[in-house]
Amino acid sequence: MSDLEDEADFVIVGTGAGGATAARVLSAAGHSVVMLEEGARLVTADRPRDLLGAMAQAFRDMGTNATEGASPLPLLQARCVGGATAINSGIIWRLPDEVRREWSERRGLGELVDERGLSEAFDAIEGELEITDTAPSLWGGNATLMARGAEALGLVGKAIARNASRCKGSAQCLQGCPGEARQSMDVSYVPRAIRQGARLHARARVDRVRFDGGRATGVEGAVLDAERRVVGALRVRARRAVIVAASAVQSPVILWRSGLRGPVGETFMAHPGCAVVGRFDEPVGMGFGATQAYEVPLRERRMKLESISLPPEMIAARLPGAGPAWQERLAHLDHVAQWAVQVRMEAVGRVRPAWFGRGGEASVRYAPTRADMMRVREGVATLCRMMFAAGAREVYPGIAGVRSVLRDPSEVALVEAREHPQSHYSMMASHLFASCPAGADPATSAVGPDLAVHGVNGLYVMDSSALPTNLGVNPQHSIMGVTWRAAERLAQRTESAATRCVGAVRETAASVPLSSRTGAA
Amino acid sequence: MAFTDFERRWIVAIMSAFTTPEGELTVADGEADYVYAAEVMAAGSRLKARVGLRVAVWVVALAPAWALGRAQTLDELPAAGRTELIARLLDHRAYLVRGLATLLKLTATLAMMRSPAVRARSGYDRAADARSPSTRRALPLVTSQGVMT
């Protein structure tokens, strides 16, 4: 056995956009910080370039997690230092102002998402993570054709802003940027926090938070080996606070396993989407250029269209059929383009610990509404039209029950001819939110305006689960910005409280005894 | 949850049937390690997905019986018959069947593209400078700073 015991002012569970940002801010303020990450710390040079190896190393459960029910929706999550930022395309969007205002006015988060304060946090992050619009020289054929299609249909698109100013266009974000140009958390805020004195324990799975007299005092869980077998017990003591930042699926599970109830896990939201593939006479070269470089935001229609270059394994599986027709298409993967639609769905789901699971294993119930599926259909139809407008010879809409190969723009009407259930699409969701939503009212929110769990001292949630709603844009920058604000204010409060010698943990009027809100004794 | 010998035989029969020797992009015997890909998938997945992968293998392997009414397993069909049946399962009206067949197709492509030779034949990595000038032409670019050219 190799048990792990440690102690710090702040114990942070998770090293994705939220956890790493909290570590960066709190360690810079002079606090001792321990970061705990269930996955491994990956060395860029050792990350496999084939998708099977990449998935085995960095994806949670090989990407096979899905929602419950008759039509499971795959939930793509990472499990490694850096979290999802280590496998995503580094897309940067500031929190849309209408969403910020809604959170401020309807959720009582005015101070947390104060316009000026949040803008300063975004400025700081954008400077540190080298945010730039993707230069045209890095668009590659996939994004360039998408721009052509959008232009032809009169849609307003733009270059995607990313945290990768030194991008060389290798189209390997999913496998880990080979040149470490993408400033994912594993190559930016995690090492920065370590330089500032923080400690990182990878393969350290947190199962629950420990309490003492209504105050979070640490976490316990398991130490894992490379095969994810338990090789020891984990106990880390928090002198000031525990910050849970394990994702919108795993954070509520950890809180549940810790005995917390109420709104925890009750309001899970997402941006599910699906992709359309097209074949062009001219070479596309999806393997060259930024993984994602061009987007068409359609916020009023609650959707966003994006170019997305994926590894050949995924594209091959997405091409229709089997046998000679499939093999003929497979032999021309350099002529294939892929674009996706992500929908800001109105559906609200629920997250619970899995019955027989351990650690963060979860059961997620989530069903898109009819209106959500209408938007998916609208998005797919729009992408099909864009493909033809850009010059596609064949378009593969990927909807069961609809002709698998469209050869003429008029055939897009087949997509729109009737409603298609979720099970007819090849959908997935990677933007997950709101399972521990922030708000002033403890009846409808799990954490307060400072992201402290209602009714518990010394326990915070700082990741996408604390965002009160989904956003309609890629979330990592909003997660970082909101976390930056919350962590900065926590550092200030902790400092002033320590100065006054009245203890290190906040006490608010909203605080109530832990036993009244938890199943824990 | 290791696969049994006959499950391994089924895995090879199923996954190699996505391609035929007559197709444009062929996969030679031994070029793709389908069993390895299935084992990695199973080992890295949570219990429900591991069970799902095994169920997929059984459902597709026994498809000649329940889909064609023949007392055979898929590996006992002639090669062309296997491919034809698998193509039918990929478009099956039942979501479960379609989904399980697609899971096996993804696993097959994970195995195929691990082979540098197969990947090269797919053209995915064909040199950037071979791309059409028309796709590389500079387009007006709308950025947060305005329109650039």
JSON list of C-alpha atoms in Angstrom, two decimals, chain A residues 378-510:
[
{"chain": "A", "resi": 378, "resn": "GLU", "atom": "CA", "xyz": [-32.24, 23.05, -37.89]},
{"chain": "A", "resi": 379, "resn": "GLY", "atom": "CA", "xyz": [-28.51, 23.07, -37.21]},
{"chain": "A", "resi": 380, "resn": "VAL", "atom": "CA", "xyz": [-27.88, 19.88, -39.18]},
{"chain": "A", "resi": 381, "resn": "ALA", "atom": "CA", "xyz": [-29.92, 21.17, -42.11]},
{"chain": "A", "resi": 382, "resn": "THR", "atom": "CA", "xyz": [-28.02, 24.45, -42.07]},
{"chain": "A", "resi": 383, "resn": "LEU", "atom": "CA", "xyz": [-24.69, 22.61, -42.05]},
{"chain": "A", "resi": 384, "resn": "CYS", "atom": "CA", "xyz": [-25.81, 20.43, -44.97]},
{"chain": "A", "resi": 385, "resn": "ARG", "atom": "CA", "xyz": [-26.71, 23.54, -46.96]},
{"chain": "A", "resi": 386, "resn": "MET", "atom": "CA", "xyz": [-23.39, 25.14, -46.09]},
{"chain": "A", "resi": 387, "resn": "MET", "atom": "CA", "xyz": [-21.59, 22.01, -47.26]},
{"chain": "A", "resi": 388, "resn": "PHE", "atom": "CA", "xyz": [-23.29, 22.11, -50.65]},
{"chain": "A", "resi": 389, "resn": "ALA", "atom": "CA", "xyz": [-22.76, 25.87, -50.91]},
{"chain": "A", "resi": 390, "resn": "ALA", "atom": "CA", "xyz": [-19.06, 25.28, -50.28]},
{"chain": "A", "resi": 391, "resn": "GLY", "atom": "CA", "xyz": [-18.93, 22.75, -53.11]},
{"chain": "A", "resi": 392, "resn": "ALA", "atom": "CA", "xyz": [-19.49, 19.37, -51.46]},
{"chain": "A", "resi": 393, "resn": "ARG", "atom": "CA", "xyz": [-20.15, 16.50, -53.82]},
{"chain": "A", "resi": 394, "resn": "GLU", "atom": "CA", "xyz": [-21.74, 14.35, -51.11]},
{"chain": "A", "resi": 395, "resn": "VAL", "atom": "CA", "xyz": [-23.06, 15.23, -47.67]},
{"chain": "A", "resi": 396, "resn": "TYR", "atom": "CA", "xyz": [-23.60, 12.71, -44.89]},
{"chain": "A", "resi": 397, "resn": "PRO", "atom": "CA", "xyz": [-26.19, 14.10, -42.46]},
{"chain": "A", "resi": 398, "resn": "GLY", "atom": "CA", "xyz": [-25.84, 11.20, -40.04]},
{"chain": "A", "resi": 399, "resn": "ILE", "atom": "CA", "xyz": [-29.52, 10.82, -39.18]},
{"chain": "A", "resi": 400, "resn": "ALA", "atom": "CA", "xyz": [-31.02, 7.33, -39.06]},
{"chain": "A", "resi": 401, "resn": "GLY", "atom": "CA", "xyz": [-34.05, 7.12, -41.29]},
{"chain": "A", "resi": 402, "resn": "VAL", "atom": "CA", "xyz": [-32.78, 9.85, -43.61]},
{"chain": "A", "resi": 403, "resn": "ARG", "atom": "CA", "xyz": [-30.86, 8.99, -46.77]},
{"chain": "A", "resi": 404, "resn": "SER", "atom": "CA", "xyz": [-27.27, 8.52, -45.60]},
{"chain": "A", "resi": 405, "resn": "VAL", "atom": "CA", "xyz": [-25.77, 10.25, -48.64]},
{"chain": "A", "resi": 406, "resn": "LEU", "atom": "CA", "xyz": [-27.20, 13.52, -49.96]},
{"chain": "A", "resi": 407, "resn": "ARG", "atom": "CA", "xyz": [-26.02, 14.51, -53.44]},
{"chain": "A", "resi": 408, "resn": "ASP", "atom": "CA", "xyz": [-28.04, 17.62, -54.15]},
{"chain": "A", "resi": 409, "resn": "PRO", "atom": "CA", "xyz": [-29.01, 20.67, -52.08]},
{"chain": "A", "resi": 410, "resn": "SER", "atom": "CA", "xyz": [-32.67, 19.91, -52.71]},
{"chain": "A", "resi": 411, "resn": "GLU", "atom": "CA", "xyz": [-32.25, 16.70, -50.70]},
{"chain": "A", "resi": 412, "resn": "VAL", "atom": "CA", "xyz": [-31.66, 18.70, -47.52]},
{"chain": "A", "resi": 413, "resn": "ALA", "atom": "CA", "xyz": [-35.43, 18.90, -47.41]},
{"chain": "A", "resi": 414, "resn": "LEU", "atom": "CA", "xyz": [-35.34, 15.23, -46.39]},
{"chain": "A", "resi": 415, "resn": "VAL", "atom": "CA", "xyz": [-33.68, 16.29, -43.14]},
{"chain": "A", "resi": 416, "resn": "GLU", "atom": "CA", "xyz": [-36.39, 18.86, -42.53]},
{"chain": "A", "resi": 417, "resn": "ALA", "atom": "CA", "xyz": [-39.32, 16.75, -43.70]},
{"chain": "A", "resi": 418, "resn": "ARG", "atom": "CA", "xyz": [-40.10, 15.40, -40.26]},
{"chain": "A", "resi": 419, "resn": "GLU", "atom": "CA", "xyz": [-38.96, 15.42, -36.66]},
{"chain": "A", "resi": 420, "resn": "HIS", "atom": "CA", "xyz": [-36.25, 12.95, -35.69]},
{"chain": "A", "resi": 421, "resn": "PRO", "atom": "CA", "xyz": [-35.90, 11.56, -32.18]},
{"chain": "A", "resi": 422, "resn": "GLN", "atom": "CA", "xyz": [-32.62, 11.90, -30.34]},
{"chain": "A", "resi": 423, "resn": "SER", "atom": "CA", "xyz": [-31.82, 8.24, -30.99]},
{"chain": "A", "resi": 424, "resn": "HIS", "atom": "CA", "xyz": [-31.69, 8.93, -34.74]},
{"chain": "A", "resi": 425, "resn": "TYR", "atom": "CA", "xyz": [-28.75, 11.32, -34.37]},
{"chain": "A", "resi": 426, "resn": "SER", "atom": "CA", "xyz": [-25.15, 10.56, -33.44]},
{"chain": "A", "resi": 427, "resn": "MET", "atom": "CA", "xyz": [-25.02, 13.17, -30.72]},
{"chain": "A", "resi": 428, "resn": "MET", "atom": "CA", "xyz": [-22.62, 13.80, -27.87]},
{"chain": "A", "resi": 429, "resn": "ALA", "atom": "CA", "xyz": [-22.08, 16.44, -25.21]},
{"chain": "A", "resi": 430, "resn": "SER", "atom": "CA", "xyz": [-18.79, 17.83, -23.95]},
{"chain": "A", "resi": 431, "resn": "HIS", "atom": "CA", "xyz": [-19.98, 21.14, -22.42]},
{"chain": "A", "resi": 432, "resn": "LEU", "atom": "CA", "xyz": [-21.65, 20.24, -19.13]},
{"chain": "A", "resi": 433, "resn": "PHE", "atom": "CA", "xyz": [-23.00, 22.69, -16.56]},
{"chain": "A", "resi": 434, "resn": "ALA", "atom": "CA", "xyz": [-25.08, 23.78, -13.61]},
{"chain": "A", "resi": 435, "resn": "SER", "atom": "CA", "xyz": [-25.26, 20.63, -11.49]},
{"chain": "A", "resi": 436, "resn": "CYS", "atom": "CA", "xyz": [-24.26, 22.62, -8.36]},
{"chain": "A", "resi": 437, "resn": "PRO", "atom": "CA", "xyz": [-25.63, 25.99, -9.44]},
{"chain": "A", "resi": 438, "resn": "ALA", "atom": "CA", "xyz": [-24.64, 29.23, -7.76]},
{"chain": "A", "resi": 439, "resn": "GLY", "atom": "CA", "xyz": [-27.25, 31.61, -6.44]},
{"chain": "A", "resi": 440, "resn": "ALA", "atom": "CA", "xyz": [-28.29, 33.61, -3.44]},
{"chain": "A", "resi": 441, "resn": "ASP", "atom": "CA", "xyz": [-31.27, 31.39, -2.60]},
{"chain": "A", "resi": 442, "resn": "PRO", "atom": "CA", "xyz": [-30.29, 28.11, -0.87]},
{"chain": "A", "resi": 443, "resn": "ALA", "atom": "CA", "xyz": [-33.59, 26.57, -1.98]},
{"chain": "A", "resi": 444, "resn": "THR", "atom": "CA", "xyz": [-32.63, 26.74, -5.64]},
{"chain": "A", "resi": 445, "resn": "SER", "atom": "CA", "xyz": [-28.86, 26.81, -5.56]},
{"chain": "A", "resi": 446, "resn": "ALA", "atom": "CA", "xyz": [-26.16, 24.55, -4.15]},
{"chain": "A", "resi": 447, "resn": "VAL", "atom": "CA", "xyz": [-23.54, 27.23, -3.69]},
{"chain": "A", "resi": 448, "resn": "GLY", "atom": "CA", "xyz": [-23.79, 30.90, -2.79]},
{"chain": "A", "resi": 449, "resn": "PRO", "atom": "CA", "xyz": [-22.59, 34.01, -4.59]},
{"chain": "A", "resi": 450, "resn": "ASP", "atom": "CA", "xyz": [-19.05, 33.34, -3.34]},
{"chain": "A", "resi": 451, "resn": "LEU", "atom": "CA", "xyz": [-19.29, 29.71, -4.60]},
{"chain": "A", "resi": 452, "resn": "ALA", "atom": "CA", "xyz": [-19.32, 28.41, -1.00]},
{"chain": "A", "resi": 453, "resn": "VAL", "atom": "CA", "xyz": [-21.68, 25.47, -0.46]},
{"chain": "A", "resi": 454, "resn": "HIS", "atom": "CA", "xyz": [-24.77, 26.79, 1.30]},
{"chain": "A", "resi": 455, "resn": "GLY", "atom": "CA", "xyz": [-24.81, 25.88, 4.96]},
{"chain": "A", "resi": 456, "resn": "VAL", "atom": "CA", "xyz": [-21.30, 24.46, 5.12]},
{"chain": "A", "resi": 457, "resn": "ASN", "atom": "CA", "xyz": [-18.17, 26.28, 6.16]},
{"chain": "A", "resi": 458, "resn": "GLY", "atom": "CA", "xyz": [-14.97, 25.85, 4.23]},
{"chain": "A", "resi": 459, "resn": "LEU", "atom": "CA", "xyz": [-16.39, 24.05, 1.19]},
{"chain": "A", "resi": 460, "resn": "TYR", "atom": "CA", "xyz": [-16.50, 25.59, -2.28]},
{"chain": "A", "resi": 461, "resn": "VAL", "atom": "CA", "xyz": [-17.38, 24.46, -5.80]},
{"chain": "A", "resi": 462, "resn": "MET", "atom": "CA", "xyz": [-15.38, 26.16, -8.55]},
{"chain": "A", "resi": 463, "resn": "ASP", "atom": "CA", "xyz": [-16.03, 24.58, -11.93]},
{"chain": "A", "resi": 464, "resn": "SER", "atom": "CA", "xyz": [-18.71, 24.40, -14.61]},
{"chain": "A", "resi": 465, "resn": "SER", "atom": "CA", "xyz": [-21.13, 22.79, -12.16]},
{"chain": "A", "resi": 466, "resn": "ALA", "atom": "CA", "xyz": [-21.31, 26.09, -10.24]},
{"chain": "A", "resi": 467, "resn": "LEU", "atom": "CA", "xyz": [-22.34, 28.07, -13.33]},
{"chain": "A", "resi": 468, "resn": "PRO", "atom": "CA", "xyz": [-26.09, 28.57, -12.89]},
{"chain": "A", "resi": 469, "resn": "THR", "atom": "CA", "xyz": [-27.02, 27.82, -16.50]},
{"chain": "A", "resi": 470, "resn": "ASN", "atom": "CA", "xyz": [-25.49, 26.75, -19.76]},
{"chain": "A", "resi": 471, "resn": "LEU", "atom": "CA", "xyz": [-24.01, 29.54, -21.88]},
{"chain": "A", "resi": 472, "resn": "GLY", "atom": "CA", "xyz": [-24.41, 28.94, -25.58]},
{"chain": "A", "resi": 473, "resn": "VAL", "atom": "CA", "xyz": [-20.65, 29.33, -26.03]},
{"chain": "A", "resi": 474, "resn": "ASN", "atom": "CA", "xyz": [-17.62, 27.20, -25.22]},
{"chain": "A", "resi": 475, "resn": "PRO", "atom": "CA", "xyz": [-17.32, 27.33, -21.45]},
{"chain": "A", "resi": 476, "resn": "GLN", "atom": "CA", "xyz": [-13.69, 27.10, -20.36]},
{"chain": "A", "resi": 477, "resn": "HIS", "atom": "CA", "xyz": [-13.03, 30.83, -20.35]},
{"chain": "A", "resi": 478, "resn": "SER", "atom": "CA", "xyz": [-16.20, 31.55, -18.36]},
{"chain": "A", "resi": 479, "resn": "ILE", "atom": "CA", "xyz": [-15.23, 28.84, -15.87]},
{"chain": "A", "resi": 480, "resn": "MET", "atom": "CA", "xyz": [-11.78, 30.39, -15.50]},
{"chain": "A", "resi": 481, "resn": "GLY", "atom": "CA", "xyz": [-13.10, 33.93, -15.23]},
{"chain": "A", "resi": 482, "resn": "VAL", "atom": "CA", "xyz": [-15.75, 33.15, -12.63]},
{"chain": "A", "resi": 483, "resn": "THR", "atom": "CA", "xyz": [-13.31, 30.98, -10.68]},
{"chain": "A", "resi": 484, "resn": "TRP", "atom": "CA", "xyz": [-10.67, 33.71, -10.83]},
{"chain": "A", "resi": 485, "resn": "ARG", "atom": "CA", "xyz": [-13.14, 36.16, -9.29]},
{"chain": "A", "resi": 486, "resn": "ALA", "atom": "CA", "xyz": [-14.26, 33.73, -6.61]},
{"chain": "A", "resi": 487, "resn": "ALA", "atom": "CA", "xyz": [-10.73, 32.61, -5.73]},
{"chain": "A", "resi": 488, "resn": "GLU", "atom": "CA", "xyz": [-9.45, 36.17, -5.60]},
{"chain": "A", "resi": 489, "resn": "ARG", "atom": "CA", "xyz": [-12.27, 37.16, -3.24]},
{"chain": "A", "resi": 490, "resn": "LEU", "atom": "CA", "xyz": [-11.68, 34.02, -1.17]},
{"chain": "A", "resi": 491, "resn": "ALA", "atom": "CA", "xyz": [-7.99, 34.85, -0.88]},
{"chain": "A", "resi": 492, "resn": "GLN", "atom": "CA", "xyz": [-8.83, 38.40, 0.20]},
{"chain": "A", "resi": 493, "resn": "ARG", "atom": "CA", "xyz": [-11.43, 37.26, 2.74]},
{"chain": "A", "resi": 494, "resn": "THR", "atom": "CA", "xyz": [-9.13, 34.63, 4.15]},
{"chain": "A", "resi": 495, "resn": "GLU", "atom": "CA", "xyz": [-6.33, 37.13, 4.49]},
{"chain": "A", "resi": 496, "resn": "SER", "atom": "CA", "xyz": [-8.50, 39.74, 6.21]},
{"chain": "A", "resi": 497, "resn": "ALA", "atom": "CA", "xyz": [-10.10, 37.14, 8.44]},
{"chain": "A", "resi": 498, "resn": "ALA", "atom": "CA", "xyz": [-6.71, 35.84, 9.45]},
{"chain": "A", "resi": 499, "resn": "THR", "atom": "CA", "xyz": [-5.59, 39.37, 10.14]},
{"chain": "A", "resi": 500, "resn": "ARG", "atom": "CA", "xyz": [-8.56, 39.86, 12.44]},
{"chain": "A", "resi": 501, "resn": "CYS", "atom": "CA", "xyz": [-7.76, 36.52, 14.09]},
{"chain": "A", "resi": 502, "resn": "VAL", "atom": "CA", "xyz": [-11.34, 35.39, 13.88]},
{"chain": "A", "resi": 503, "resn": "GLY", "atom": "CA", "xyz": [-10.67, 32.24, 11.94]},
{"chain": "A", "resi": 504, "resn": "ALA", "atom": "CA", "xyz": [-9.89, 31.35, 8.40]},
{"chain": "A", "resi": 505, "resn": "VAL", "atom": "CA", "xyz": [-13.28, 30.30, 7.16]},
{"chain": "A", "resi": 506, "resn": "ARG", "atom": "CA", "xyz": [-16.21, 32.44, 6.26]},
{"chain": "A", "resi": 507, "resn": "GLU", "atom": "CA", "xyz": [-19.35, 32.65, 8.30]},
{"chain": "A", "resi": 508, "resn": "THR", "atom": "CA", "xyz": [-22.39, 34.11, 6.61]},
{"chain": "A", "resi": 509, "resn": "ALA", "atom": "CA", "xyz": [-25.94, 34.83, 7.59]},
{"chain": "A", "resi": 510, "resn": "ALA", "atom": "CA", "xyz": [-27.00, 32.08, 5.23]}
]
